[in-house]
Amino acid sequence: MDATSEDGYELWLRYRKLDDPTLLGQYRNAIHCATVLGKSPIADAIRRELARALPAILDQAVPLSDRTRACNSLVVGTAGELDAIGVSLSQADYRRLGEDGFTIRSLPFTGNHWILITGISGPAILVGIFHFLRLLQTHRDIHALDVSVCPRIRHRILCHWDNIDGSIERGYAGGSLWNWEELPGIAGTWLVDYARACASIGLNGTVLNNVNAQPESLSTEYLRKTAALADLFRPYCIRVYLSPLFSAPVQLGGLGTSDPRRPEVSEWWKRKVEEIYRLIPDFGGFVVKANSEGQPGPQDYGANHDDGANLLAAALEPYGGMVLWRAFVYDAATDADRAKCAYEEFVPLDGKFQPNVLLQVKNGPADFQPREPFHPLFGAMAKTPLALELQITQEYLGQSIHLVYLASMWKEVLDSDTYAKGPGTTVARIVDGSAGDGATSAIVGVANTGSDRNWCGHHFAQANWYAFGRLAWDAGISAEAIADEWIRMTWSNDPVVVDVIKLMMLGSWEACIDYMTPLGLHHIMQEGHHYGPDPGFDGAPRADWNNVYYHRADAEGVGFDRSSSGSNAASQYHSPLREQFDDMAACPERLLLWFHHVGWHHRLRSGSVLWEELQRHYDAGVAYVQEMVRTWQSLQGKIDPERHRHVSERLEQQLENAQLWRQVCISYFGRFASSKPRIRGPDPCLP
Ligand code: GCU
């Protein structure tokens, strides 16, 4: 590897010497020595991070101490620790910050100029110091700091679909990060770096195993391994969670049943949870996939989701643990339209869950497609806290080959207005609890990490891990602001690099939709692995496992009629959305073929007919990737050669794949569309 080459291992925590002499002078002047109060594993983790970062950024020694001294400039401590040395912010200040919020302030103090980082709790100041380092890494002015930030969502969790054998379901960056074979004896050094990365973006939980669970994960042997990981992550305030197999009482416990209503079953879970908390006192809880895609669940015994969730909730409740019960269900017997099933199953259960149960709902009603409308359960479960599940790993979006910046998608979802309690009841407000009683809240991202040296397979996929954390902390930040931070920390503060990369990232999601599934098309990827196009796939035994089910192309037109003349999925949304989605003329065109079967020669707002418009989108998607290839080339010499080459290769592959998408889809849909004349000009379908 070239001496100046980088391999991406450091992620956005690259602490490099400031190359701007004026700013360097300002920073050196402001941070000539640092104090981290307190004696705790968190305080030690903070000291380690500052000891690593400050000398590297400032290119000079920065003495670190655990007590205040005359030379003090940077002071870090919780409210209690500051109190003990006679320094304090007002009670009102701390109240505003809440349990996890932090503040960074420039303060004059006994003749010195302090930068104070404080909050009520250890976790708060841990995130605070990473925020402060981000200010330095992104070259912000630190003269008169007055930053106060608190998270809107309480539990911010990465979910790893990792199997015990080291494989990862939908993983595209190597094998599992967890070295199960060697644990609990040997811990990998990268595990601490994983925890640092999560903490730096405000995450505070990690689910270690696949939602398609294996019974062994709850065995004593594996719980000891899990406890070893929990010990490593604890100083970084990351709690561990597990996905239990619902039938574990039978498969692991040897009982004759896992019926949630049987006393021996609840006793078994009680004991198991007791054992877990003996080993992991701050265990977060369970994420459960039940009666979904063949996984066992309460319905196997004639019971329902609430029985199952409440059984586990009762076992976890004494320890403060919670259940994230997944709503990803689509039993064909519930409704012939897969997108309607979860709503139909769960809405009647609203109000029946214990307070420590959250219903975990994917962003859309199908399955992590490039674009879906938001899931209609958001806004339909007034008495149940809903956790939002996003997929960071790009199962349907080009995996670790395509550069697709997902913050834009997640913002669209979070900002969507459900109208559940009138205008302004956005998905974000439902998830963070501010639209309801706010009792508890969670957001979960299916991780894209693996054992690859650069963690995520594609250097730009790191941006999605980063963006998930930042949005989980504050859904109000713009996709652009997050990209700006990430680029400066990961690549360079050079304005040309920042501008060029930002431009590439910000249009990349829409481009991916354009070359894969424009105008509301969905689920036409190749079967099984979901990479590449196969709109004609029709070989699976279940209707909704076939791609033709989703687009329904015929000689008349294309699209799934979910209006009142079709499956009526539009009626699962609140007014005025339901009327808007129901009416082909009012439906947002980005979702047109999701809600309507539209004639090939139906005229769209652009003046073009559908078939022309579809082709235009395919062309635009490919053109965007061509432009990314070109602009990335222009950064040669400004980016270290190793990472530049790595990204170039992937962009070339992305371009080939985008061209394939266009070719396959235009040729496939063209067979239907061209059964009618392909003419520009007046719409032959209009009177
Ligand atoms: C998708 C994905 C599966 C996963 C499932 C889930 O269907 O393809 O691999 O198990 O989602 O979310 O449970």
Coordinates of N, CA and C and ligand atoms in Angstrom, one line a residue, residues 161 169-170 210-212 289 292-293 326 328 330 338 362 367-368 389 391 395-396 530, ligand 1:
W161 N -27.8 -8.7 11.5 CA -28.4 -9.9 11.2 C -27.3 -11.0 11.0
E169 N -26.8 -12.4 7.3 CA -27.9 -12.4 6.3 C -27.9 -10.9 5.8
R170 N -27.9 -10.9 4.4 CA -27.9 -9.6 3.7 C -26.6 -8.7 4.1
N210 N -29.0 -12.4 14.3 CA -30.0 -12.3 13.3 C -31.5 -12.4 13.8
V211 N -32.4 -11.6 13.2 CA -33.8 -11.8 13.6 C -34.3 -13.2 13.2
N212 N -33.7 -13.8 12.2 CA -34.0 -15.2 11.9 C -33.1 -15.9 12.9
K289 N -38.7 -11.5 15.8 CA -39.4 -11.8 14.5 C -40.2 -13.0 14.8
S292 N -43.4 -14.7 11.0 CA -43.0 -14.0 9.9 C -42.0 -14.8 9.1
E293 N -42.2 -15.0 7.8 CA -41.4 -15.7 6.9 C -40.9 -17.0 7.5
R326 N -41.4 -7.2 16.1 CA -41.4 -6.7 14.7 C -42.8 -6.9 14.0
F328 N -43.2 -7.1 10.7 CA -42.9 -7.5 9.4 C -43.6 -8.8 9.1
Y330 N -46.6 -10.9 6.7 CA -47.4 -10.9 5.5 C -48.0 -12.2 5.1
R338 N -49.9 -7.9 -0.1 CA -48.9 -8.0 0.9 C -48.8 -6.7 1.7
K362 N -41.0 -1.5 9.8 CA -40.1 -1.0 8.7 C -40.6 0.3 8.1
D367 N -40.8 -4.0 1.7 CA -39.6 -4.6 2.3 C -38.4 -3.8 1.8
F368 N -38.1 -2.7 2.4 CA -36.9 -1.9 2.2 C -36.6 -1.7 0.7
E389 N -37.9 0.9 11.8 CA -36.8 0.1 11.4 C -36.3 0.5 10.0
Q391 N -33.2 0.0 6.9 CA -32.1 -0.9 6.5 C -30.9 -0.2 6.0
E395 N -29.6 -4.1 0.8 CA -30.1 -5.3 0.2 C -30.7 -5.1 -1.2
Y396 N -31.5 -4.1 -1.3 CA -32.2 -3.9 -2.6 C -31.7 -2.7 -3.3
H530 N -31.4 -10.6 -4.6 CA -31.9 -9.2 -4.8 C -31.0 -8.2 -5.4
Ligands
GCU1 C1 -36.2 -9.3 4.0 C2 -34.9 -10.0 3.9 C3 -34.7 -11.1 4.8 C4 -35.0 -10.7 6.2 C5 -36.4 -10.1 6.3 C6 -36.7 -9.5 7.7 O1 -37.2 -10.1 3.6 O2 -34.8 -10.4 2.5 O3 -33.4 -11.6 4.6 O4 -35.0 -11.8 7.1 O5 -36.4 -9.0 5.4 O6 -36.7 -8.3 7.8 O7 -37.0 -10.2 8.6

